[in-house]
Amino acid sequence: MRIEQLEYLAAVTRLGSLRQAALELHVSQPALSETIRNLERELSVQLLDRRRSGASLSADGRDLLPYITGVLESVDRLLRAADQQHQSKVMVRLGTVNAATVSLLAPALQSFVRHHPETRVEVLPAQQADIHRLLLEGSLDLGLVNVLDGDDPAHDLDSTVLLHGRIVACVATGSPLAKRTSLAPEDLLTGPLILMRAGYLMHRYVHRLFGGRIPPSSYSTDGAEMGKLMVAEGLGVTVLPDYSIIGDPLERYGAITTRPLDAPDGKVRLLLQSRRAPRMPDAVRELHRALVEQSARFRDPTAPVTERSELP
């Protein structure tokens, strides 16, 4: 028995005509008819009632139709799963909020690519709500998002905590604010404040922190990376998770630094999220593992780098 025999029978059943089914399937009508007769001989059942007006399922054919449909649906699911598996080998899509840490993401990607040189990783910067939506739609495989202490992770996604941190002030190294050991929220109001646009976690936090008392000389930008560049250029100060700054190239080269912020509710977490599924594709699972392992080294730089084993 071949799958095409069942597909031919399903086409005849749907169209009610051997001729119409042959046209749709791009085969000759005699070949189509002979294929179905071979199936009838294999099953020892007459599946079609053939008349001059057309062809329709026989009574026995109607009894067997649920089984035939089930086989075809199973084949379709198998093909779609195989296609997704193939896509996961050539492309993994990772959504990340801009306040996620470059010093965690870059080493994890380097480790992943060493083990999967045939797989391309697409990193998509996006706001948290968009990452949530794209994960559920299947347009993203993994997502990196920040949540404030007390925020509930999305109930319809699987979440792994990668990092715990605190929100700090990000200041230029040569700024007068960098000479202080810590800063109060009021200190940030003395000069230009670089804000994240609405939709970002830091936008929500700053407005909660200041209760709407934002200095008129503030800037607004789309994400932490541009915010850190503006700080490095001396345009003002911003607030970000500490892990978004520690190890950043601008921090390593001495252009920006952090100062503790004397403010309540400053705890923040970096989550790695994925949609719930019985099994994660191998390449996606490997990138997930690389991010988890790198987060452990980020928390403890002295932790040994273990050789990762290949997937079975």
Short mmCIF file of C-alpha atoms in Angstrom, two decimals:
data_model
loop_
_atom_site.label_atom_id
_atom_site.label_comp_id
_atom_site.label_asym_id
_atom_site.label_seq_id
_atom_site.Cartn_x
_atom_site.Cartn_y
_atom_site.Cartn_z
CA MET A 1 0.00 0.00 0.00
CA ARG A 2 1.29 3.46 -0.94
CA ILE A 3 0.33 6.87 0.41
CA GLU A 4 -0.46 8.10 -3.10
CA GLN A 5 -3.21 5.45 -3.36
CA LEU A 6 -4.95 6.98 -0.35
CA GLU A 7 -4.39 10.51 -1.68
CA TYR A 8 -5.93 9.54 -5.04
CA LEU A 9 -8.95 8.02 -3.32
CA ALA A 10 -9.40 11.11 -1.14
CA ALA A 11 -9.31 13.35 -4.23
CA VAL A 12 -11.96 11.29 -6.01
CA THR A 13 -14.12 11.34 -2.87
CA ARG A 14 -13.79 15.11 -2.55
CA LEU A 15 -14.39 15.91 -6.25
CA GLY A 16 -16.89 13.12 -7.02
CA SER A 17 -15.22 12.42 -10.35
CA LEU A 18 -12.29 10.35 -11.56
CA ARG A 19 -11.73 12.82 -14.40
CA GLN A 20 -11.65 15.89 -12.11
CA ALA A 21 -9.38 14.12 -9.65
CA ALA A 22 -6.99 13.14 -12.46
CA LEU A 23 -6.85 16.76 -13.64
CA GLU A 24 -6.14 18.07 -10.15
CA LEU A 25 -3.47 15.44 -9.45
CA HIS A 26 -1.86 15.84 -12.91
CA VAL A 27 -2.11 12.14 -13.76
CA SER A 28 -3.99 10.33 -16.50
CA GLN A 29 -7.46 9.05 -15.69
CA PRO A 30 -6.57 5.43 -16.54
CA ALA A 31 -3.51 5.60 -14.24
CA LEU A 32 -5.65 7.06 -11.45
CA SER A 33 -8.36 4.45 -11.90
CA GLU A 34 -5.82 1.59 -11.95
CA THR A 35 -4.12 2.90 -8.79
CA ILE A 36 -7.41 2.85 -6.89
CA ARG A 37 -8.30 -0.61 -8.27
CA ASN A 38 -4.94 -1.89 -6.99
CA LEU A 39 -5.81 -0.51 -3.56
CA GLU A 40 -9.22 -2.22 -3.69
CA ARG A 41 -7.52 -5.52 -4.56
CA GLU A 42 -5.04 -5.12 -1.69
CA LEU A 43 -7.86 -4.43 0.78
CA SER A 44 -10.29 -6.91 -0.82
CA VAL A 45 -12.90 -4.15 -0.62
CA GLN A 46 -14.73 -2.17 -3.32
CA LEU A 47 -14.09 1.43 -2.26
CA LEU A 48 -15.86 3.30 -5.08
CA ASP A 49 -19.23 3.08 -6.74
CA ARG A 50 -18.50 3.96 -10.37
CA ARG A 51 -21.32 5.37 -12.52
CA ARG A 52 -21.54 7.37 -15.70
CA SER A 53 -22.49 10.44 -13.61
CA GLY A 54 -19.34 10.13 -11.49
CA ALA A 55 -17.72 8.15 -8.70
CA SER A 56 -18.52 8.13 -5.01
CA LEU A 57 -17.54 6.12 -1.96
CA SER A 58 -19.21 2.78 -1.56
CA ALA A 59 -20.75 1.76 1.76
CA ASP A 60 -17.55 -0.13 2.63
CA GLY A 61 -15.52 2.90 1.52
CA ARG A 62 -17.49 5.14 3.87
CA ASP A 63 -16.78 2.75 6.73
CA LEU A 64 -13.05 2.90 5.99
CA LEU A 65 -12.94 6.64 5.29
CA PRO A 66 -12.10 7.68 8.92
CA TYR A 67 -9.08 5.37 8.88
CA ILE A 68 -7.93 6.66 5.49
CA THR A 69 -8.34 10.26 6.65
CA GLY A 70 -6.44 9.48 9.86
CA VAL A 71 -3.50 8.04 7.89
CA LEU A 72 -3.33 11.10 5.61
CA GLU A 73 -3.54 13.50 8.57
CA SER A 74 -0.75 11.60 10.33
CA VAL A 75 1.41 11.81 7.22
CA ASP A 76 0.75 15.55 7.01
CA ARG A 77 1.76 16.02 10.67
CA LEU A 78 4.91 13.99 10.05
CA LEU A 79 5.86 16.13 7.05
CA ARG A 80 5.23 19.37 8.94
CA ALA A 81 7.27 18.13 11.93
CA ALA A 82 10.11 17.10 9.62
CA ASP A 83 9.99 20.51 7.94
CA GLN A 84 10.17 22.26 11.31
CA GLN A 85 13.08 20.00 12.28
CA HIS A 86 14.85 20.91 9.04
CA GLN A 87 14.21 24.60 9.60
CA SER A 88 15.59 24.34 13.13
CA LYS A 89 18.84 22.99 11.68
CA VAL A 90 19.33 25.93 9.35
CA MET A 91 17.80 28.76 11.37
CA VAL A 92 17.13 29.50 15.04
CA ARG A 93 15.33 32.75 15.80
CA LEU A 94 16.05 34.51 19.10
CA GLY A 95 14.13 37.58 20.22
CA THR A 96 15.78 39.81 22.81
CA VAL A 97 14.96 43.02 24.60
CA ASN A 98 17.78 45.54 24.22
CA ALA A 99 18.44 45.54 27.97
CA ALA A 100 19.56 41.91 27.84
CA THR A 101 23.29 41.56 28.28
CA VAL A 102 25.65 41.47 25.32
CA SER A 103 28.32 39.87 27.49
CA LEU A 104 26.02 36.89 28.05
CA LEU A 105 24.54 36.62 24.59
CA ALA A 106 27.71 36.96 22.49
CA PRO A 107 29.72 34.15 24.21
CA ALA A 108 26.66 31.87 24.16
CA LEU A 109 26.27 32.44 20.41
CA GLN A 110 29.97 31.79 19.84
CA SER A 111 29.74 28.51 21.76
CA PHE A 112 26.63 27.48 19.87
CA VAL A 113 28.07 28.23 16.43
CA ARG A 114 31.20 26.20 17.20
CA HIS A 115 29.01 23.14 17.71
CA HIS A 116 26.45 23.96 14.99
CA PRO A 117 28.30 25.72 12.15
CA GLU A 118 25.51 24.76 9.73
CA THR A 119 22.86 26.62 11.73
CA ARG A 120 22.20 30.32 11.28
CA VAL A 121 21.00 32.33 14.29
CA GLU A 122 18.77 35.33 13.73
CA VAL A 123 18.76 37.77 16.67
CA LEU A 124 15.71 40.02 16.64
CA PRO A 125 15.64 43.03 19.02
CA ALA A 126 12.05 43.62 20.11
CA GLN A 127 9.92 44.79 23.00
CA GLN A 128 8.76 42.26 25.54
CA ALA A 129 5.14 42.18 24.34
CA ASP A 130 6.28 41.51 20.77
CA ILE A 131 8.59 38.70 21.89
CA HIS A 132 5.70 37.12 23.79
CA ARG A 133 3.44 37.28 20.75
CA LEU A 134 6.06 36.02 18.29
CA LEU A 135 6.96 33.08 20.54
CA LEU A 136 3.32 31.99 20.72
CA GLU A 137 2.94 32.42 16.95
CA GLY A 138 6.04 30.29 16.32
CA SER A 139 7.92 33.12 14.58
CA LEU A 140 10.55 33.00 17.36
CA ASP A 141 12.15 29.95 18.96
CA LEU A 142 13.55 31.63 22.09
CA GLY A 143 13.18 34.98 23.81
CA LEU A 144 15.22 36.98 26.33
CA VAL A 145 13.16 39.36 28.48
CA ASN A 146 13.51 41.23 31.74
CA VAL A 147 10.98 41.27 34.56
CA LEU A 148 10.88 43.31 37.74
CA ASP A 149 10.82 41.55 41.07
CA GLY A 150 7.18 40.70 41.71
CA ASP A 151 6.22 40.51 38.04
CA ASP A 152 4.75 37.16 37.07
CA PRO A 153 6.33 35.43 34.07
CA ALA A 154 4.03 34.70 31.15
CA HIS A 155 1.86 31.75 32.17
CA ASP A 156 1.62 30.43 28.61
CA LEU A 157 5.40 30.19 28.04
CA ASP A 158 8.18 28.20 29.68
CA SER A 159 10.59 30.54 31.52
CA THR A 160 14.10 29.91 32.86
CA VAL A 161 15.75 32.52 35.11
CA LEU A 162 19.22 33.26 33.73
CA LEU A 163 20.30 36.19 35.89
CA HIS A 164 19.26 38.10 38.99
CA GLY A 165 20.31 41.74 39.16
CA ARG A 166 19.54 45.23 40.32
CA ILE A 167 18.65 48.37 38.44
CA VAL A 168 21.56 50.82 38.58
CA ALA A 169 22.50 54.22 37.22
CA CYS A 170 24.59 54.11 34.05
CA VAL A 171 26.84 57.18 33.90
CA ALA A 172 29.77 58.36 31.82
CA THR A 173 33.09 57.63 33.49
CA GLY A 174 34.07 61.30 33.42
CA SER A 175 30.74 62.51 34.80
CA PRO A 176 30.59 64.16 38.26
CA LEU A 177 28.03 61.49 39.17
CA ALA A 178 30.70 58.84 38.68
CA LYS A 179 32.63 60.30 41.64
CA ARG A 180 29.86 59.28 44.05
CA THR A 181 29.63 55.86 45.63
CA SER A 182 25.85 55.69 45.12
CA LEU A 183 23.08 57.85 43.75
CA ALA A 184 19.63 58.81 44.95
CA PRO A 185 16.80 59.13 42.43
CA GLU A 186 16.87 62.92 42.90
CA ASP A 187 20.49 62.97 41.67
CA LEU A 188 19.31 61.75 38.30
CA LEU A 189 16.96 64.71 37.97
CA THR A 190 19.78 67.27 38.03
CA GLY A 191 20.73 66.68 34.43
CA PRO A 192 19.49 65.14 31.21
CA LEU A 193 17.90 61.74 31.74
CA ILE A 194 17.96 59.21 28.92
CA LEU A 195 14.69 57.29 28.96
CA MET A 196 13.55 54.16 27.19
CA ARG A 197 10.47 54.47 25.02
CA ALA A 198 7.07 53.29 26.21
CA GLY A 199 6.80 49.53 26.06
CA TYR A 200 10.20 48.88 27.62
CA LEU A 201 10.55 47.67 31.19
CA MET A 202 12.88 50.54 32.11
CA HIS A 203 10.30 53.05 30.91
CA ARG A 204 7.81 51.58 33.35
CA TYR A 205 10.36 51.52 36.16
CA VAL A 206 11.50 55.14 35.69
CA HIS A 207 7.96 56.46 35.68
CA ARG A 208 7.22 54.46 38.81
CA LEU A 209 10.45 55.72 40.42
CA PHE A 210 9.85 59.40 39.74
CA GLY A 211 6.08 59.45 39.73
CA GLY A 212 6.03 61.40 36.48
CA ARG A 213 8.64 63.99 37.60
CA ILE A 214 10.76 63.68 34.46
CA PRO A 215 13.19 66.57 33.76
CA PRO A 216 12.30 68.59 30.63
CA SER A 217 15.79 68.05 29.20
CA SER A 218 15.30 64.31 28.94
CA TYR A 219 15.93 62.16 25.88
CA SER A 220 13.93 59.16 24.73
CA THR A 221 15.46 56.26 22.82
CA ASP A 222 14.62 52.81 21.57
CA GLY A 223 16.53 50.35 23.71
CA ALA A 224 19.50 50.05 26.02
CA GLU A 225 22.26 49.90 23.40
CA MET A 226 21.54 53.38 22.07
CA GLY A 227 21.02 54.57 25.65
CA LYS A 228 24.50 53.39 26.65
CA LEU A 229 26.04 55.06 23.59
CA MET A 230 24.34 58.35 24.49
CA VAL A 231 25.65 58.06 28.05
CA ALA A 232 29.17 57.41 26.72
CA GLU A 233 28.89 60.59 24.61
CA GLY A 234 28.06 62.61 27.71
CA LEU A 235 24.44 63.31 26.82
CA GLY A 236 23.05 62.24 30.18
CA VAL A 237 22.44 59.32 32.52
CA THR A 238 20.14 56.34 32.25
CA VAL A 239 18.99 53.44 34.42
CA LEU A 240 19.40 49.81 33.39
CA PRO A 241 19.84 46.35 34.91
CA ASP A 242 23.41 45.98 36.15
CA TYR A 243 23.93 42.87 34.01
CA SER A 244 23.10 44.94 30.93
CA ILE A 245 26.19 47.08 31.59
CA ILE A 246 28.75 44.79 33.28
CA GLY A 247 31.04 43.40 30.60
CA ASP A 248 29.57 45.62 27.87
CA PRO A 249 32.34 46.84 25.49
CA LEU A 250 31.67 50.46 26.52
CA GLU A 251 32.12 49.48 30.17
CA ARG A 252 35.22 47.38 29.46
CA TYR A 253 36.86 50.25 27.59
CA GLY A 254 36.09 52.72 30.36
CA ALA A 255 33.50 54.90 28.62
CA ILE A 256 30.62 54.12 31.01
CA THR A 257 30.29 52.79 34.54
CA THR A 258 27.56 51.95 37.05
CA ARG A 259 26.57 53.39 40.39
CA PRO A 260 24.15 51.78 42.86
CA LEU A 261 20.76 53.43 42.99
CA ASP A 262 19.30 54.07 46.44
CA ALA A 263 15.76 53.13 45.48
CA PRO A 264 13.30 50.42 46.44
CA ASP A 265 11.98 47.77 44.09
CA GLY A 266 15.17 47.64 42.07
CA LYS A 267 15.47 43.88 41.68
CA VAL A 268 15.26 42.56 38.13
CA ARG A 269 15.57 39.17 36.44
CA LEU A 270 16.59 38.07 32.96
CA LEU A 271 14.37 35.25 31.67
CA LEU A 272 14.90 32.85 28.80
CA GLN A 273 11.50 31.96 27.37
CA SER A 274 10.20 29.41 24.88
CA ARG A 275 6.79 28.18 23.82
CA ARG A 276 5.53 25.02 25.43
CA ALA A 277 5.98 21.92 23.27
CA PRO A 278 6.45 18.19 23.92
CA ARG A 279 9.93 18.37 22.43
CA MET A 280 12.22 21.27 21.60
CA PRO A 281 14.07 20.98 18.23
CA ASP A 282 17.68 19.94 18.73
CA ALA A 283 19.29 23.19 17.55
CA VAL A 284 16.91 25.30 19.65
CA ARG A 285 17.58 23.10 22.66
CA GLU A 286 21.34 23.49 22.15
CA LEU A 287 21.11 27.29 22.00
CA HIS A 288 18.91 27.22 25.10
CA ARG A 289 21.57 25.16 26.86
CA ALA A 290 24.38 27.47 25.69
CA LEU A 291 22.57 30.48 27.17
CA VAL A 292 21.95 28.69 30.49
CA GLU A 293 25.60 27.61 30.71
CA GLN A 294 26.88 31.08 29.84
CA SER A 295 24.61 32.63 32.48
CA ALA A 296 26.34 30.44 35.09
CA ARG A 297 29.74 31.68 33.93
CA PHE A 298 28.44 35.26 33.89
CA ARG A 299 27.48 34.92 37.57
CA ASP A 300 30.80 33.25 38.40
CA PRO A 301 33.61 34.04 35.91
CA THR A 302 35.88 31.55 37.71
CA ALA A 303 33.53 28.65 36.96
CA PRO A 304 35.25 26.08 34.72
CA VAL A 305 34.15 25.81 31.12
CA THR A 306 33.00 22.23 30.63
CA GLU A 307 33.19 20.54 27.27
CA ARG A 308 29.67 20.19 25.95
CA SER A 309 28.66 16.75 24.77
CA GLU A 310 26.90 16.22 21.49
CA LEU A 311 23.21 15.43 21.47
CA PRO A 312 22.34 11.75 21.15
#
